[in-house]
């Protein structure tokens, strides 16, 4: 996989094809290693955003893994996940949601609701529901996932801040500003524990919090936060950078209202 990791796709594809032929000849058409190579080839096509080809090869790998390993085997579920991601890349969100829901059902049965893989799938369902503008469903699933994380503080769940932010986004789209602010602030606090305070994603989240302060008529708090963002962007980007200028405009608008 070294060519794959180094983004030398044409070399990677050549060697995957050679490995596939060799494995079929040495091990037979239905050996698990054959389907493992197919999965890796599909992943390569997906990385190149050749989604149709990736989906076709993932389907071959999935059928083989289901037959030889079973529908609940981690390798089978990994291929299902790849197919769901292909659907997301193709903006086939309804199909992606169906696949992620199938994954969720299998993982809750095999692993339980609190397993990190199950919670990760819940997070992905939240993301797809937001793409489909099904914000109530996104909120419901997101809150369930956040409860699992809170109930198991000793387990590693990855970037839980992104889940909190996604729930905040769903509340925002639903015009539920107070609930949105709660989750954006929670996500921001978690981000600051793992990312530098000058990281662009941290500053973007701070701007979203400031925007929610405005919507909730908490103008002075919004102004304080925008000024903090402005100081960082002037220092890290430049006075003439578009993001800095946008922040200046937000500061000006609030001063005009005070």
Tab-separated table of C-alpha atoms in Angstrom:
chain	number	residue	atom	x	y	z
A	1	UNK	CA	0.000	0.000	0.000
A	2	UNK	CA	2.996	2.364	0.090
A	3	UNK	CA	2.244	3.752	-3.395
A	4	UNK	CA	-1.355	4.314	-2.292
A	5	UNK	CA	-0.314	6.229	0.821
A	6	UNK	CA	2.122	8.343	-1.186
A	7	UNK	CA	-0.606	9.278	-3.697
A	8	UNK	CA	1.217	7.612	-6.631
A	9	UNK	CA	-2.083	6.303	-7.860
A	10	UNK	CA	-1.079	4.980	-11.274
A	11	UNK	CA	1.654	2.829	-9.710
A	12	UNK	CA	-0.695	1.704	-6.944
A	13	UNK	CA	-3.383	0.660	-9.408
A	14	UNK	CA	-0.902	-1.303	-11.527
A	15	UNK	CA	0.362	-3.252	-8.524
A	16	UNK	CA	-3.136	-3.848	-7.137
A	17	UNK	CA	-4.113	-5.432	-10.460
A	18	UNK	CA	-0.999	-7.600	-10.411
A	19	UNK	CA	-1.647	-8.609	-6.792
A	20	UNK	CA	-5.268	-9.424	-7.598
A	21	UNK	CA	-4.316	-11.696	-10.504
A	22	UNK	CA	-1.624	-13.369	-8.416
A	23	UNK	CA	-3.929	-14.008	-5.493
A	24	UNK	CA	-6.675	-15.422	-7.689
A	25	UNK	CA	-4.190	-17.763	-9.346
A	26	UNK	CA	-2.529	-18.872	-6.102
A	27	UNK	CA	-5.479	-18.888	-3.694
A	28	UNK	CA	-8.632	-19.100	-5.775
A	29	UNK	CA	-11.365	-16.650	-6.761
A	30	UNK	CA	-13.083	-16.667	-3.358
A	31	UNK	CA	-10.172	-16.411	-0.958
A	32	UNK	CA	-10.571	-13.556	1.588
A	33	UNK	CA	-7.280	-12.043	0.399
A	34	UNK	CA	-8.803	-11.537	-3.056
A	35	UNK	CA	-11.623	-9.468	-1.580
A	36	UNK	CA	-9.151	-7.583	0.586
A	37	UNK	CA	-7.283	-6.492	-2.568
A	38	UNK	CA	-10.561	-5.532	-4.243
A	39	UNK	CA	-11.441	-3.400	-1.221
A	40	UNK	CA	-8.076	-1.629	-1.397
A	41	UNK	CA	-8.523	-0.999	-5.133
A	42	UNK	CA	-11.956	0.493	-4.510
A	43	UNK	CA	-10.504	2.704	-1.796
A	44	UNK	CA	-7.896	3.930	-4.264
A	45	UNK	CA	-10.539	4.852	-6.841
A	46	UNK	CA	-12.545	6.581	-4.119
A	47	UNK	CA	-9.486	8.634	-3.129
A	48	UNK	CA	-9.235	9.712	-6.774
A	49	UNK	CA	-12.948	10.634	-6.668
A	50	UNK	CA	-13.681	8.036	-9.353
A	51	UNK	CA	-16.796	7.121	-7.440
A	52	UNK	CA	-18.605	4.963	-9.990
A	53	UNK	CA	-15.626	2.655	-10.452
A	54	UNK	CA	-15.018	2.593	-6.712
A	55	UNK	CA	-18.633	1.674	-5.978
A	56	UNK	CA	-18.586	-1.170	-8.512
A	57	UNK	CA	-15.437	-2.694	-7.032
A	58	UNK	CA	-16.655	-2.174	-3.457
A	59	UNK	CA	-19.802	-4.107	-4.397
A	60	UNK	CA	-17.669	-7.024	-5.638
A	61	UNK	CA	-15.656	-6.957	-2.423
A	62	UNK	CA	-18.827	-6.745	-0.325
A	63	UNK	CA	-20.499	-9.708	-2.026
A	64	UNK	CA	-17.354	-11.785	-1.574
A	65	UNK	CA	-16.846	-10.824	2.042
A	66	UNK	CA	-20.482	-11.469	2.909
A	67	UNK	CA	-20.213	-14.946	1.375
A	68	UNK	CA	-16.848	-15.905	2.867
A	69	UNK	CA	-16.736	-13.975	6.150
A	70	UNK	CA	-20.367	-13.216	6.965
A	71	UNK	CA	-22.393	-10.005	7.073
A	72	UNK	CA	-21.215	-9.025	10.565
A	73	UNK	CA	-17.470	-9.460	10.080
A	74	UNK	CA	-15.457	-6.236	10.619
A	75	UNK	CA	-13.990	-6.484	7.101
A	76	UNK	CA	-17.480	-6.747	5.599
A	77	UNK	CA	-18.602	-3.712	7.573
A	78	UNK	CA	-15.512	-1.798	6.457
A	79	UNK	CA	-16.520	-2.385	2.842
A	80	UNK	CA	-20.092	-1.284	3.567
A	81	UNK	CA	-18.634	1.878	5.048
A	82	UNK	CA	-16.633	2.460	1.875
A	83	UNK	CA	-19.792	2.109	-0.217
A	84	UNK	CA	-21.628	4.603	1.998
A	85	UNK	CA	-18.772	7.081	1.591
A	86	UNK	CA	-18.944	6.637	-2.194
A	87	UNK	CA	-22.626	7.518	-2.073
A	88	UNK	CA	-21.751	10.624	-0.058
A	89	UNK	CA	-19.137	11.652	-2.651
A	90	UNK	CA	-21.748	11.198	-5.379
A	91	UNK	CA	-24.280	13.175	-3.306
A	92	UNK	CA	-26.577	10.145	-3.269
A	93	UNK	CA	-27.496	10.966	0.288
A	94	UNK	CA	-30.586	8.786	0.530
A	95	UNK	CA	-28.584	5.701	-0.452
A	96	UNK	CA	-25.794	6.717	1.914
A	97	UNK	CA	-28.288	7.026	4.757
A	98	UNK	CA	-29.735	3.584	4.018
A	99	UNK	CA	-26.256	2.035	4.082
A	100	UNK	CA	-25.195	3.813	7.273
A	101	UNK	CA	-28.456	2.737	8.935
A	102	UNK	CA	-27.734	-0.877	7.973
A	103	UNK	CA	-24.265	-0.498	9.480
A	104	UNK	CA	-25.756	0.995	12.637
A	105	UNK	CA	-28.192	-1.895	13.051
A	106	UNK	CA	-25.446	-4.488	12.650
A	107	UNK	CA	-23.003	-2.702	14.925
A	108	UNK	CA	-25.509	-2.156	17.728
A	109	UNK	CA	-26.333	-5.875	17.630
A	110	UNK	CA	-22.733	-7.056	17.419
A	111	UNK	CA	-20.948	-4.405	19.484
A	112	UNK	CA	-23.547	-2.516	21.522
A	113	UNK	CA	-24.710	1.091	21.490
A	114	UNK	CA	-21.662	2.456	23.309
A	115	UNK	CA	-18.927	0.937	21.158
A	116	UNK	CA	-16.820	3.619	19.403
A	117	UNK	CA	-17.598	2.102	15.981
A	118	UNK	CA	-21.330	2.305	16.679
A	119	UNK	CA	-21.067	5.891	17.883
A	120	UNK	CA	-18.991	6.775	14.818
A	121	UNK	CA	-21.768	5.399	12.602
A	122	UNK	CA	-24.323	7.441	14.550
A	123	UNK	CA	-22.201	10.523	13.862
A	124	UNK	CA	-22.205	9.750	10.152
A	125	UNK	CA	-25.980	9.342	10.173
A	126	UNK	CA	-26.222	12.798	11.753
A	127	UNK	CA	-24.101	14.225	8.914
A	128	UNK	CA	-26.213	12.577	6.205
A	129	UNK	CA	-29.469	13.696	7.835
A	130	UNK	CA	-28.173	17.277	7.805
A	131	UNK	CA	-27.415	16.948	4.087
A	132	UNK	CA	-30.997	15.743	3.569
A	133	UNK	CA	-32.347	18.629	5.710
A	134	UNK	CA	-33.799	16.061	8.132
A	135	UNK	CA	-32.723	18.110	11.102
A	136	UNK	CA	-35.028	16.575	13.711
A	137	UNK	CA	-33.632	13.121	12.912
A	138	UNK	CA	-30.103	14.494	13.018
A	139	UNK	CA	-30.705	16.028	16.438
A	140	UNK	CA	-32.282	12.869	17.829
A	141	UNK	CA	-29.433	10.630	16.672
A	142	UNK	CA	-26.786	13.169	17.647
A	143	UNK	CA	-28.096	13.512	21.189
A	144	UNK	CA	-28.123	9.720	21.547
A	145	UNK	CA	-24.509	9.559	20.415
A	146	UNK	CA	-23.442	12.353	22.761
A	147	UNK	CA	-25.106	10.550	25.675
A	148	UNK	CA	-23.105	7.417	24.872
A	149	UNK	CA	-19.894	9.464	24.954
A	150	UNK	CA	-20.826	11.158	28.242
A	151	UNK	CA	-21.723	7.828	29.859
A	152	UNK	CA	-18.356	6.297	28.941
A	153	UNK	CA	-15.664	8.889	29.698
A	154	UNK	CA	-12.904	6.271	29.726
A	155	UNK	CA	-13.483	5.152	26.129
A	156	UNK	CA	-11.784	6.773	23.138
A	157	UNK	CA	-14.362	8.190	20.738
A	158	UNK	CA	-12.149	10.280	18.485
A	159	UNK	CA	-13.128	13.874	17.673
A	160	UNK	CA	-16.266	14.156	19.784
A	161	UNK	CA	-16.175	17.922	19.291
A	162	UNK	CA	-17.181	17.493	15.636
A	163	UNK	CA	-20.306	15.581	16.700
A	164	UNK	CA	-21.277	18.324	19.132
A	165	UNK	CA	-20.758	20.931	16.393
A	166	UNK	CA	-22.888	18.936	13.944
A	167	UNK	CA	-25.730	18.764	16.455
A	168	UNK	CA	-25.320	22.503	16.949
A	169	UNK	CA	-25.574	22.982	13.198
A	170	UNK	CA	-28.801	20.938	13.071
A	171	UNK	CA	-30.325	23.025	15.852
A	172	UNK	CA	-29.240	26.191	14.017
A	173	UNK	CA	-30.952	25.045	10.815
A	174	UNK	CA	-34.055	24.401	12.915
A	175	UNK	CA	-33.844	27.988	14.254
A	176	UNK	CA	-33.354	26.648	17.793
A	177	UNK	CA	-30.634	29.125	18.668
A	178	UNK	CA	-30.251	28.523	22.415
A	179	UNK	CA	-29.798	24.772	21.940
A	180	UNK	CA	-27.475	25.428	19.002
A	181	UNK	CA	-25.324	27.735	21.114
A	182	UNK	CA	-25.062	25.152	23.886
A	183	UNK	CA	-23.626	22.570	21.503
A	184	UNK	CA	-21.377	24.981	19.631
A	185	UNK	CA	-19.892	26.176	22.928
A	186	UNK	CA	-19.386	22.586	24.060
A	187	UNK	CA	-17.749	21.713	20.753
A	188	UNK	CA	-15.524	24.796	20.955
A	189	UNK	CA	-14.328	23.917	24.449
A	190	UNK	CA	-13.462	20.391	23.306
A	191	UNK	CA	-11.683	21.724	20.208
A	192	UNK	CA	-9.465	23.966	22.308
A	193	UNK	CA	-8.237	20.910	24.219
A	194	UNK	CA	-6.911	19.230	21.079
A	195	UNK	CA	-6.240	22.062	18.613
A	196	UNK	CA	-4.242	25.258	18.769
A	197	UNK	CA	-6.355	28.312	19.543
A	198	UNK	CA	-5.194	29.895	16.286
A	199	UNK	CA	-6.362	26.931	14.197
A	200	UNK	CA	-8.741	28.102	11.419
A	201	UNK	CA	-11.432	25.616	12.467
A	202	UNK	CA	-11.327	26.950	16.024
A	203	UNK	CA	-11.717	30.513	14.759
A	204	UNK	CA	-14.596	29.491	12.486
A	205	UNK	CA	-16.373	27.884	15.428
A	206	UNK	CA	-15.773	30.974	17.543
A	207	UNK	CA	-17.369	33.033	14.761
A	208	UNK	CA	-20.398	30.715	14.789
A	209	UNK	CA	-20.711	31.161	18.543
A	210	UNK	CA	-20.505	34.931	18.111
A	211	UNK	CA	-23.179	34.791	15.420
A	212	UNK	CA	-25.464	32.884	17.793
A	213	UNK	CA	-24.836	35.452	20.519
A	214	UNK	CA	-26.088	38.051	18.060
A	215	UNK	CA	-29.210	36.060	17.243
A	216	UNK	CA	-29.908	35.760	20.972
A	217	UNK	CA	-29.391	39.533	21.380
A	218	UNK	CA	-26.214	39.105	23.399
A	219	UNK	CA	-24.378	41.738	21.396
A	220	UNK	CA	-21.650	42.590	23.899
A	221	UNK	CA	-20.585	38.954	24.174
A	222	UNK	CA	-20.624	38.677	20.382
A	223	UNK	CA	-18.468	41.786	20.073
A	224	UNK	CA	-15.931	40.508	22.587
A	225	UNK	CA	-15.604	37.238	20.717
A	226	UNK	CA	-15.326	38.890	17.288
A	227	UNK	CA	-12.587	41.185	18.596
A	228	UNK	CA	-10.680	38.139	19.859
A	229	UNK	CA	-11.016	36.478	16.456
A	230	UNK	CA	-9.970	39.691	14.713
A	231	UNK	CA	-6.783	40.013	16.765
A	232	UNK	CA	-5.752	36.451	15.887
A	233	UNK	CA	-6.574	36.812	12.190
A	234	UNK	CA	-4.701	40.101	11.892
A	235	UNK	CA	-1.670	38.470	13.470
A	236	UNK	CA	-1.823	35.084	11.738
A	237	UNK	CA	-3.213	36.036	8.308
A	238	UNK	CA	-2.829	39.783	7.591
A	239	UNK	CA	-5.027	42.845	7.736
A	240	UNK	CA	-6.001	42.419	4.078
A	241	UNK	CA	-6.943	38.740	4.223
A	242	UNK	CA	-10.626	38.098	3.286
A	243	UNK	CA	-11.324	36.326	6.593
A	244	UNK	CA	-9.873	39.269	8.521
A	245	UNK	CA	-11.928	41.744	6.520
A	246	UNK	CA	-15.127	39.748	7.117
A	247	UNK	CA	-14.435	39.818	10.839
A	248	UNK	CA	-13.873	43.591	10.717
A	249	UNK	CA	-17.259	43.944	9.042
A	250	UNK	CA	-18.951	41.892	11.760
A	251	UNK	CA	-17.343	44.083	14.427
A	252	UNK	CA	-18.507	47.207	12.597
A	253	UNK	CA	-22.082	45.909	12.350
A	254	UNK	CA	-22.272	45.230	16.066
A	255	UNK	CA	-20.834	48.635	16.977
A	256	UNK	CA	-23.482	50.180	14.701
A	257	UNK	CA	-26.218	48.460	16.699
A	258	UNK	CA	-24.903	49.342	20.190
